[in-house]
Short mmCIF file of C-alpha atoms and ligand atoms in Angstrom, two decimals:
data_model
loop_
_atom_site.label_atom_id
_atom_site.label_comp_id
_atom_site.label_asym_id
_atom_site.label_seq_id
_atom_site.Cartn_x
_atom_site.Cartn_y
_atom_site.Cartn_z
CA MET A 18 -41.19 -24.56 1.53
CA ALA A 19 -37.65 -23.13 1.44
CA LYS A 20 -34.98 -25.57 0.34
CA LYS A 21 -32.71 -26.76 3.14
CA TYR A 22 -29.17 -28.06 2.79
CA ASN A 23 -26.97 -29.79 5.38
CA ILE A 24 -23.46 -28.39 5.40
CA ALA A 25 -20.66 -30.17 7.23
CA VAL A 26 -18.13 -27.68 8.55
CA ILE A 27 -14.52 -28.41 9.50
CA ARG A 28 -12.81 -25.29 10.80
CA GLY A 29 -9.49 -26.96 11.51
CA ASP A 30 -6.35 -25.31 12.85
CA GLY A 31 -4.42 -22.03 12.63
CA VAL A 32 -6.44 -19.44 10.71
CA GLY A 33 -9.04 -22.11 9.79
CA PRO A 34 -11.65 -21.14 12.43
CA GLU A 35 -11.28 -17.40 11.66
CA ILE A 36 -11.76 -17.69 7.91
CA VAL A 37 -14.58 -20.24 8.08
CA THR A 38 -16.50 -17.94 10.45
CA GLU A 39 -16.40 -15.21 7.80
CA ALA A 40 -17.51 -17.59 5.04
CA ILE A 41 -20.50 -18.62 7.17
CA LYS A 42 -21.31 -14.95 7.83
CA VAL A 43 -21.54 -14.40 4.07
CA LEU A 44 -23.43 -17.66 3.46
CA ASP A 45 -26.04 -16.67 6.06
CA VAL A 46 -26.75 -13.43 4.24
CA VAL A 47 -26.87 -14.96 0.77
CA SER A 48 -29.07 -17.90 1.79
CA HIS A 49 -31.56 -15.55 3.44
CA LYS A 50 -31.55 -13.34 0.36
CA CYS A 51 -32.01 -16.23 -2.08
CA GLY A 52 -34.61 -18.12 -0.04
CA PHE A 53 -32.87 -21.28 1.10
CA THR A 54 -31.62 -22.54 4.45
CA LEU A 55 -28.20 -23.86 5.36
CA ASP A 56 -27.97 -26.12 8.37
CA TYR A 57 -24.36 -26.29 9.59
CA LYS A 58 -22.83 -29.05 11.65
CA ASP A 59 -19.27 -28.82 12.94
CA TYR A 60 -16.86 -31.78 12.77
CA LEU A 61 -13.31 -32.27 13.95
CA MET A 62 -10.28 -32.96 11.76
CA GLY A 63 -6.55 -32.26 11.91
CA GLY A 64 -4.79 -30.93 15.00
CA ALA A 65 -8.03 -29.92 16.71
CA ALA A 66 -9.25 -33.51 16.36
CA ILE A 67 -5.93 -34.96 17.58
CA ASP A 68 -6.07 -32.80 20.73
CA ILE A 69 -9.56 -34.02 21.61
CA THR A 70 -9.74 -37.59 20.25
CA GLY A 71 -6.14 -38.61 19.53
CA GLU A 72 -7.02 -39.17 15.83
CA PRO A 73 -6.67 -36.72 12.91
CA LEU A 74 -9.91 -37.98 11.33
CA PRO A 75 -12.41 -39.36 13.83
CA LYS A 76 -15.04 -41.82 12.54
CA GLU A 77 -17.91 -39.47 13.43
CA THR A 78 -16.43 -36.89 11.09
CA VAL A 79 -16.45 -39.29 8.15
CA THR A 80 -19.99 -40.48 8.90
CA GLY A 81 -21.28 -36.95 9.41
CA VAL A 82 -19.64 -35.52 6.30
CA LEU A 83 -20.88 -38.38 4.13
CA ALA A 84 -24.43 -37.69 5.33
CA SER A 85 -24.24 -33.99 4.34
CA ASP A 86 -24.78 -32.12 1.08
CA ALA A 87 -21.31 -30.54 1.10
CA LEU A 88 -18.22 -29.99 3.23
CA LEU A 89 -16.89 -26.51 3.91
CA PHE A 90 -13.33 -26.70 5.18
CA GLY A 91 -10.78 -24.18 6.50
CA ALA A 92 -7.29 -25.64 6.87
CA ILE A 93 -5.36 -27.97 9.14
CA GLY A 94 -1.84 -28.37 10.46
CA GLY A 95 0.71 -26.68 12.69
CA GLU A 96 4.07 -27.12 14.35
CA LYS A 97 2.48 -28.54 17.52
CA TRP A 98 1.63 -31.79 15.68
CA ASP A 99 4.62 -31.97 13.29
CA SER A 100 6.58 -34.47 15.38
CA LEU A 101 3.77 -37.05 15.56
CA PRO A 102 4.09 -40.27 13.50
CA ARG A 103 2.84 -39.77 9.91
CA ASP A 104 -0.45 -41.64 10.39
CA LYS A 105 -1.32 -39.46 13.39
CA ARG A 106 -0.52 -36.11 11.78
CA PRO A 107 -3.18 -33.55 10.76
CA GLU A 108 -2.39 -33.86 7.02
CA THR A 109 -3.24 -37.58 7.15
CA GLY A 110 -6.77 -36.60 8.14
CA LEU A 111 -7.13 -34.45 5.04
CA LEU A 112 -5.77 -37.08 2.67
CA LYS A 113 -8.11 -39.66 4.21
CA ILE A 114 -11.22 -37.52 3.94
CA ARG A 115 -10.47 -36.80 0.26
CA LYS A 116 -10.30 -40.54 -0.30
CA GLU A 117 -13.50 -41.20 1.66
CA LEU A 118 -15.25 -38.61 -0.50
CA ASN A 119 -13.90 -40.14 -3.73
CA ALA A 120 -12.80 -36.64 -4.70
CA PHE A 121 -11.36 -37.40 -8.14
CA ALA A 122 -11.88 -33.93 -9.57
CA ASN A 123 -10.04 -30.89 -8.31
CA LEU A 124 -11.31 -27.53 -9.52
CA ARG A 125 -9.24 -24.40 -9.10
CA PRO A 126 -10.54 -21.19 -10.56
CA VAL A 127 -7.94 -18.50 -11.21
CA LYS A 128 -9.27 -15.00 -11.48
CA VAL A 129 -7.60 -11.67 -11.25
CA PHE A 130 -9.79 -9.00 -9.74
CA ASP A 131 -9.52 -5.79 -11.77
CA ASP A 132 -8.49 -3.85 -8.69
CA LEU A 133 -5.67 -6.26 -7.86
CA VAL A 134 -3.97 -6.59 -11.25
CA ASP A 135 -0.85 -5.01 -9.77
CA ALA A 136 -0.55 -7.84 -7.24
CA SER A 137 0.20 -10.28 -10.07
CA PRO A 138 3.83 -10.97 -11.01
CA LEU A 139 2.71 -10.65 -14.66
CA LYS A 140 2.11 -7.36 -16.47
CA PRO A 141 -1.36 -5.84 -15.93
CA GLU A 142 -2.15 -5.91 -19.68
CA ILE A 143 -1.56 -9.69 -19.68
CA VAL A 144 -3.56 -10.56 -16.57
CA LYS A 145 -6.50 -8.15 -16.66
CA GLY A 146 -9.73 -10.09 -17.05
CA ILE A 147 -8.28 -13.59 -16.55
CA ASP A 148 -10.88 -16.18 -15.63
CA VAL A 149 -9.49 -19.71 -15.92
CA LEU A 150 -10.74 -22.91 -14.30
CA VAL A 151 -8.21 -25.73 -13.94
CA VAL A 152 -9.89 -29.15 -13.72
CA ARG A 153 -7.33 -31.66 -12.51
CA GLU A 154 -7.80 -35.42 -12.16
CA LEU A 155 -6.87 -36.15 -8.55
CA THR A 156 -6.93 -39.86 -7.81
CA GLY A 157 -5.23 -41.55 -10.79
CA GLY A 158 -2.27 -41.17 -13.15
CA LEU A 159 1.39 -41.20 -12.22
CA TYR A 160 0.90 -40.63 -8.47
CA PHE A 161 -1.15 -43.80 -8.01
CA GLY A 162 -0.20 -46.08 -10.94
CA GLU A 163 1.20 -49.57 -10.36
CA PRO A 164 3.83 -50.94 -10.58
CA ARG A 165 5.82 -48.47 -8.57
CA GLY A 166 8.91 -48.90 -6.44
CA LYS A 167 12.65 -49.17 -6.29
CA GLU A 168 14.83 -52.09 -7.32
CA GLY A 169 18.52 -51.67 -6.72
CA ASP A 170 19.68 -48.58 -8.59
CA LYS A 171 16.39 -48.21 -10.42
CA ALA A 172 13.16 -46.56 -9.28
CA PHE A 173 9.93 -46.41 -11.24
CA ASN A 174 6.38 -45.08 -11.32
CA THR A 175 3.70 -45.81 -13.86
CA MET A 176 1.29 -43.41 -15.51
CA VAL A 177 -1.97 -45.29 -15.90
CA TYR A 178 -5.42 -44.05 -16.84
CA SER A 179 -8.42 -46.16 -17.67
CA LYS A 180 -10.99 -44.90 -20.12
CA ASP A 181 -13.59 -44.68 -17.32
CA GLU A 182 -11.35 -42.43 -15.27
CA ILE A 183 -10.83 -40.10 -18.23
CA VAL A 184 -14.53 -40.03 -19.11
CA ARG A 185 -15.61 -39.01 -15.61
CA ILE A 186 -13.10 -36.16 -15.25
CA ALA A 187 -13.76 -34.96 -18.80
CA LYS A 188 -17.48 -34.77 -18.01
CA VAL A 189 -16.71 -32.57 -14.99
CA ALA A 190 -14.73 -30.21 -17.24
CA PHE A 191 -17.39 -30.05 -19.95
CA GLU A 192 -20.19 -29.54 -17.43
CA ALA A 193 -18.20 -26.72 -15.85
CA ALA A 194 -17.51 -25.18 -19.27
CA MET A 195 -21.25 -25.19 -20.01
CA LYS A 196 -21.70 -22.90 -16.99
CA ARG A 197 -18.82 -20.64 -18.09
CA GLY A 198 -17.19 -19.68 -21.39
CA LYS A 199 -17.98 -22.99 -23.18
CA LYS A 200 -14.34 -23.74 -24.03
CA VAL A 201 -12.26 -26.72 -22.88
CA CYS A 202 -8.54 -27.01 -23.52
CA SER A 203 -7.38 -30.56 -22.79
CA VAL A 204 -3.72 -30.72 -21.82
CA ASP A 205 -1.68 -33.89 -22.42
CA LYS A 206 1.56 -35.18 -23.89
CA ALA A 207 0.01 -37.25 -26.68
CA ASN A 208 3.05 -36.82 -28.93
CA VAL A 209 5.07 -38.99 -26.54
CA LEU A 210 2.85 -40.88 -24.09
CA ASP A 211 0.42 -43.71 -24.94
CA VAL A 212 -1.64 -42.86 -21.89
CA SER A 213 -2.00 -39.31 -23.22
CA GLN A 214 -3.19 -40.64 -26.59
CA LEU A 215 -5.95 -42.55 -24.81
CA TRP A 216 -6.67 -39.37 -22.83
CA ARG A 217 -7.00 -37.34 -26.02
CA ASP A 218 -9.13 -39.91 -27.90
CA THR A 219 -11.45 -40.27 -24.91
CA VAL A 220 -11.86 -36.52 -24.39
CA ILE A 221 -12.83 -36.20 -28.08
CA GLU A 222 -15.50 -38.88 -27.57
CA VAL A 223 -16.90 -37.14 -24.47
CA ALA A 224 -16.96 -33.83 -26.37
CA ASN A 225 -19.57 -35.30 -28.74
CA ASP A 226 -22.10 -35.00 -25.91
CA TYR A 227 -21.32 -31.29 -25.55
CA PRO A 228 -21.67 -29.79 -29.04
CA GLU A 229 -21.87 -26.26 -27.62
CA VAL A 230 -18.39 -26.54 -26.06
CA GLU A 231 -15.35 -25.75 -28.17
CA LEU A 232 -12.61 -28.34 -27.53
CA SER A 233 -8.91 -27.77 -28.14
CA HIS A 234 -5.81 -29.80 -27.22
CA MET A 235 -2.43 -28.62 -26.04
CA TYR A 236 0.79 -30.38 -25.09
CA VAL A 237 1.69 -29.74 -21.46
CA ASP A 238 5.00 -28.00 -22.19
CA ASN A 239 3.22 -25.55 -24.46
CA ALA A 240 0.41 -25.08 -21.90
CA ALA A 241 2.95 -24.11 -19.23
CA MET A 242 4.30 -21.47 -21.60
CA GLN A 243 0.90 -20.21 -22.79
CA LEU A 244 -0.32 -19.73 -19.21
CA ILE A 245 2.34 -17.09 -18.75
CA ARG A 246 2.33 -15.68 -22.28
CA ASP A 247 -1.42 -15.29 -22.78
CA PRO A 248 -3.50 -16.75 -19.93
CA ARG A 249 -6.68 -15.09 -21.17
CA GLN A 250 -6.95 -17.58 -24.06
CA PHE A 251 -8.11 -20.27 -21.57
CA ASP A 252 -11.55 -20.92 -20.14
CA VAL A 253 -11.45 -24.49 -18.71
CA ILE A 254 -8.16 -26.41 -18.66
CA LEU A 255 -8.72 -30.17 -18.34
CA THR A 256 -5.74 -32.31 -17.38
CA GLY A 257 -4.41 -35.33 -15.51
CA ASN A 258 -2.94 -35.58 -12.05
CA ILE A 259 0.73 -34.65 -12.45
CA PHE A 260 0.26 -32.08 -15.23
CA GLY A 261 -2.59 -30.54 -13.23
CA ASP A 262 -0.49 -30.42 -10.08
CA ILE A 263 2.13 -28.33 -11.81
CA LEU A 264 -0.14 -26.19 -13.99
CA SER A 265 -2.59 -25.33 -11.20
CA ASP A 266 0.22 -24.04 -8.99
CA GLU A 267 1.62 -22.06 -11.89
CA ALA A 268 -1.82 -20.63 -12.63
CA SER A 269 -2.49 -19.78 -8.97
CA GLN A 270 0.54 -17.51 -8.86
CA ILE A 271 -0.94 -15.34 -11.58
CA SER A 272 -3.55 -13.93 -9.21
CA GLY A 273 -0.97 -12.60 -6.76
CA SER A 274 -2.15 -13.69 -3.31
CA ILE A 275 -2.70 -17.13 -1.89
CA GLY A 276 -5.41 -15.67 0.34
CA LEU A 277 -7.71 -15.14 -2.65
CA LEU A 278 -7.87 -18.57 -4.26
CA PRO A 279 -10.64 -21.11 -3.65
CA SER A 280 -10.90 -24.74 -4.66
CA ALA A 281 -13.33 -27.63 -4.87
CA SER A 282 -12.56 -31.34 -4.74
CA MET A 283 -15.46 -33.39 -5.96
CA GLY A 284 -16.50 -36.66 -7.51
CA GLY A 285 -18.49 -38.65 -4.99
CA LYS A 286 -21.78 -37.70 -3.39
CA VAL A 287 -20.22 -34.99 -1.22
CA GLY A 288 -17.71 -32.38 -2.40
CA LEU A 289 -15.07 -30.60 -0.33
CA TYR A 290 -14.70 -26.82 -0.65
CA GLU A 291 -11.58 -25.18 0.74
CA PRO A 292 -9.09 -22.35 0.19
CA ILE A 293 -5.89 -23.45 -1.54
CA HIS A 294 -3.75 -22.17 1.31
CA GLY A 295 -2.81 -23.91 4.55
CA SER A 296 -3.46 -23.03 8.19
CA ALA A 297 -1.01 -20.09 8.16
CA PRO A 298 0.09 -20.58 11.80
CA ASP A 299 2.36 -17.52 11.52
CA ILE A 300 -0.68 -15.22 11.41
CA ALA A 301 -3.24 -17.27 13.36
CA ASN A 302 -5.36 -15.53 16.02
CA GLN A 303 -4.19 -12.07 14.95
CA GLY A 304 -7.29 -11.19 12.94
CA ILE A 305 -5.27 -10.51 9.79
CA ALA A 306 -5.91 -13.59 7.64
CA ASN A 307 -7.63 -12.97 4.33
CA PRO A 308 -10.95 -14.86 4.36
CA ILE A 309 -11.69 -14.24 0.66
CA ALA A 310 -10.35 -17.62 -0.56
CA THR A 311 -12.70 -19.34 1.87
CA ILE A 312 -15.63 -17.07 1.03
CA LEU A 313 -15.08 -17.88 -2.66
CA SER A 314 -14.84 -21.58 -1.78
CA ALA A 315 -18.28 -21.22 -0.19
CA SER A 316 -19.46 -19.67 -3.45
CA MET A 317 -18.13 -22.71 -5.35
CA MET A 318 -20.00 -24.93 -2.91
CA LEU A 319 -23.26 -23.14 -3.69
CA LYS A 320 -22.65 -23.47 -7.41
CA TYR A 321 -21.32 -27.01 -7.73
CA ALA A 322 -22.82 -28.84 -4.73
CA LEU A 323 -26.15 -27.13 -4.26
CA GLY A 324 -26.95 -25.74 -7.72
CA GLU A 325 -27.57 -22.28 -6.19
CA GLU A 326 -25.83 -20.43 -8.99
CA ASN A 327 -27.46 -17.09 -8.44
CA ALA A 328 -26.33 -17.06 -4.81
CA ALA A 329 -22.82 -18.09 -5.88
CA ASP A 330 -22.66 -15.22 -8.38
CA LEU A 331 -23.86 -12.74 -5.76
CA ILE A 332 -20.98 -13.71 -3.46
CA GLU A 333 -18.47 -13.19 -6.25
CA GLU A 334 -20.01 -9.85 -7.10
CA ALA A 335 -19.88 -8.72 -3.45
CA VAL A 336 -16.21 -9.72 -3.18
CA GLY A 337 -15.37 -7.83 -6.38
CA LYS A 338 -17.26 -4.74 -5.21
CA THR A 339 -15.62 -4.79 -1.78
CA LEU A 340 -12.20 -4.91 -3.39
CA SER A 341 -13.05 -2.19 -5.88
CA GLU A 342 -14.09 0.06 -2.99
CA GLY A 343 -10.54 -0.27 -1.64
CA TYR A 344 -11.10 -2.58 1.34
CA ARG A 345 -8.06 -4.81 1.84
CA THR A 346 -6.70 -7.28 4.36
CA LYS A 347 -3.03 -6.92 5.30
CA ASP A 348 -1.71 -9.42 2.70
CA ILE A 349 -2.99 -7.28 -0.19
CA SER A 350 -2.68 -3.87 1.45
CA ASP A 351 0.03 -2.73 -0.96
CA TYR A 352 -2.41 -2.76 -3.86
CA GLY A 353 -4.96 0.04 -3.98
CA ALA A 354 -5.93 -0.01 -0.30
CA LYS A 355 -8.19 2.75 0.99
CA THR A 356 -9.11 0.91 4.20
CA ILE A 357 -7.12 -1.88 5.85
CA CYS A 358 -9.46 -4.38 7.47
CA SER A 359 -9.24 -7.23 9.92
CA THR A 360 -10.46 -10.70 8.95
CA SER A 361 -13.81 -10.14 10.58
CA GLU A 362 -14.20 -6.57 9.26
CA ILE A 363 -13.75 -7.58 5.64
CA GLY A 364 -16.13 -10.53 6.13
CA SER A 365 -18.78 -8.12 7.47
CA ILE A 366 -18.18 -5.63 4.64
CA ILE A 367 -18.63 -8.38 2.03
CA ALA A 368 -21.77 -9.60 3.82
CA ASP A 369 -23.23 -6.05 4.01
CA CYS A 370 -22.39 -5.42 0.38
CA LEU A 371 -24.11 -8.66 -0.59
CA ALA A 372 -27.22 -7.77 1.39
CA LYS A 373 -27.55 -4.57 -0.67
CA LEU A 374 -27.08 -6.20 -4.11
P1 NAD B 422 0.30 -21.72 4.27
O1 NAD B 422 -0.52 -21.70 3.02
O2 NAD B 422 -0.44 -21.98 5.52
O3 NAD B 422 1.05 -20.31 4.42
C1 NAD B 422 1.99 -19.82 3.46
C2 NAD B 422 2.11 -18.30 3.62
O4 NAD B 422 0.93 -17.67 3.13
C3 NAD B 422 2.26 -17.85 5.09
O5 NAD B 422 3.13 -16.76 5.15
C4 NAD B 422 0.86 -17.42 5.47
O6 NAD B 422 0.83 -16.42 6.48
C5 NAD B 422 0.32 -16.89 4.14
N1 NAD B 422 -1.15 -17.11 4.07
C6 NAD B 422 -1.78 -18.29 3.90
N2 NAD B 422 -3.09 -18.10 3.92
C7 NAD B 422 -3.31 -16.79 4.09
C8 NAD B 422 -4.48 -15.98 4.21
N3 NAD B 422 -5.71 -16.50 4.14
N4 NAD B 422 -4.33 -14.65 4.39
C9 NAD B 422 -3.11 -14.11 4.45
N5 NAD B 422 -1.96 -14.81 4.34
C10 NAD B 422 -2.07 -16.13 4.17
O7 NAD B 422 1.45 -22.80 4.04
P2 NAD B 422 2.58 -23.33 5.04
O8 NAD B 422 3.06 -22.21 5.90
O9 NAD B 422 3.52 -24.06 4.21
O10 NAD B 422 1.84 -24.41 5.96
C11 NAD B 422 1.32 -24.13 7.26
C12 NAD B 422 0.57 -25.36 7.76
O11 NAD B 422 -0.56 -25.59 6.91
C13 NAD B 422 1.39 -26.64 7.74
O12 NAD B 422 1.11 -27.37 8.89
C14 NAD B 422 0.90 -27.38 6.50
O13 NAD B 422 1.03 -28.76 6.59
C15 NAD B 422 -0.56 -26.96 6.49
N6 NAD B 422 -1.22 -27.01 5.16
C16 NAD B 422 -2.54 -27.34 5.19
C17 NAD B 422 -3.25 -27.35 3.99
C18 NAD B 422 -4.71 -27.66 4.07
O14 NAD B 422 -5.26 -27.70 5.15
N7 NAD B 422 -5.37 -27.83 2.94
C19 NAD B 422 -2.63 -26.98 2.79
C20 NAD B 422 -1.28 -26.61 2.82
C21 NAD B 422 -0.59 -26.62 4.03
#
């Protein structure tokens, strides 16, 4: 019997519903082609949830998502809800669901499609062929460490990592590397920080279980420089919360458009797959949003949550082929466009291309 997976879907606000529709269009084709079934169930979160229930993250959403195999998410937020108290705002819903899912690992792949090398702020000869995965620890380190606070003229935060926290994120990076280029570069500041020394020692221990993976270490200041100087040297970058926050944003700029970049936040039983961009209210309901980041997030979901790697690869191939044939949404229309497409047109073109692979 064909395998069946339960997918929780949160479309959200702004361009969210438009881009998620296109991701589902592509998922329907690939699942049919690869012989498995995806059963989708919609849940409310963010502004859409506030309008209907008064809460940014209704209980049914948490229960439903936790009972699924994965969560596919668009984006939330918009001016309409910006004046609400913080705990009632759309963004609170997103932070809460990440916590409910125990999403301690954030994965952000950074790729530059050959046909869009000119969209990068870096020179084409530096960016061509980049394929980097940033694995960032998301629930520990400086942003969560205690003690924290302000006393008189002094304010303080604490960078804390336990060995267990480092082991579990390191395993995510090594497992991911096994499915890619088999290289992990662990980024820390072990020359200065005790917590980084523990990080480094622990990563070396975890590496023993992955003899096929080549491990290197880099100080974070050097890593920031190397990402711009020679980003192709990296396969998987493994790092803590604050370093990862900064490096993943730096890395994302290399690809040129925010509408192209997917992400996964995982750790607990259910992972969350979403584009890195927000709800883009300025272009909502105009049919011009780029759905590729969401389509690639769906591909990550197939790979990491469902183990359907072949299907995930087919989606990536179809996106690459669509771009190489000159189909572009408005945001990337300055770079090699032969045909400018709406959100739904490019989704259909990717789906048709996939069907023929
Ligand atoms: P944004 O990412 O929504 O938009 C930034 C710029 O990029 C805008 O000009 C937008 O038009 C463009 N853009 C974004 N996605 C695009 C796409 N797929 N195709 C083409 N262009 C695209 O960031 P913002 O404007 O700072 O925030 C808008 C709202 O989104 C806010 O309410 C914010 O809180 C929320 N937000 C949500 C998330 C999330 O849901 N994960 C993340 C960031 C921001």
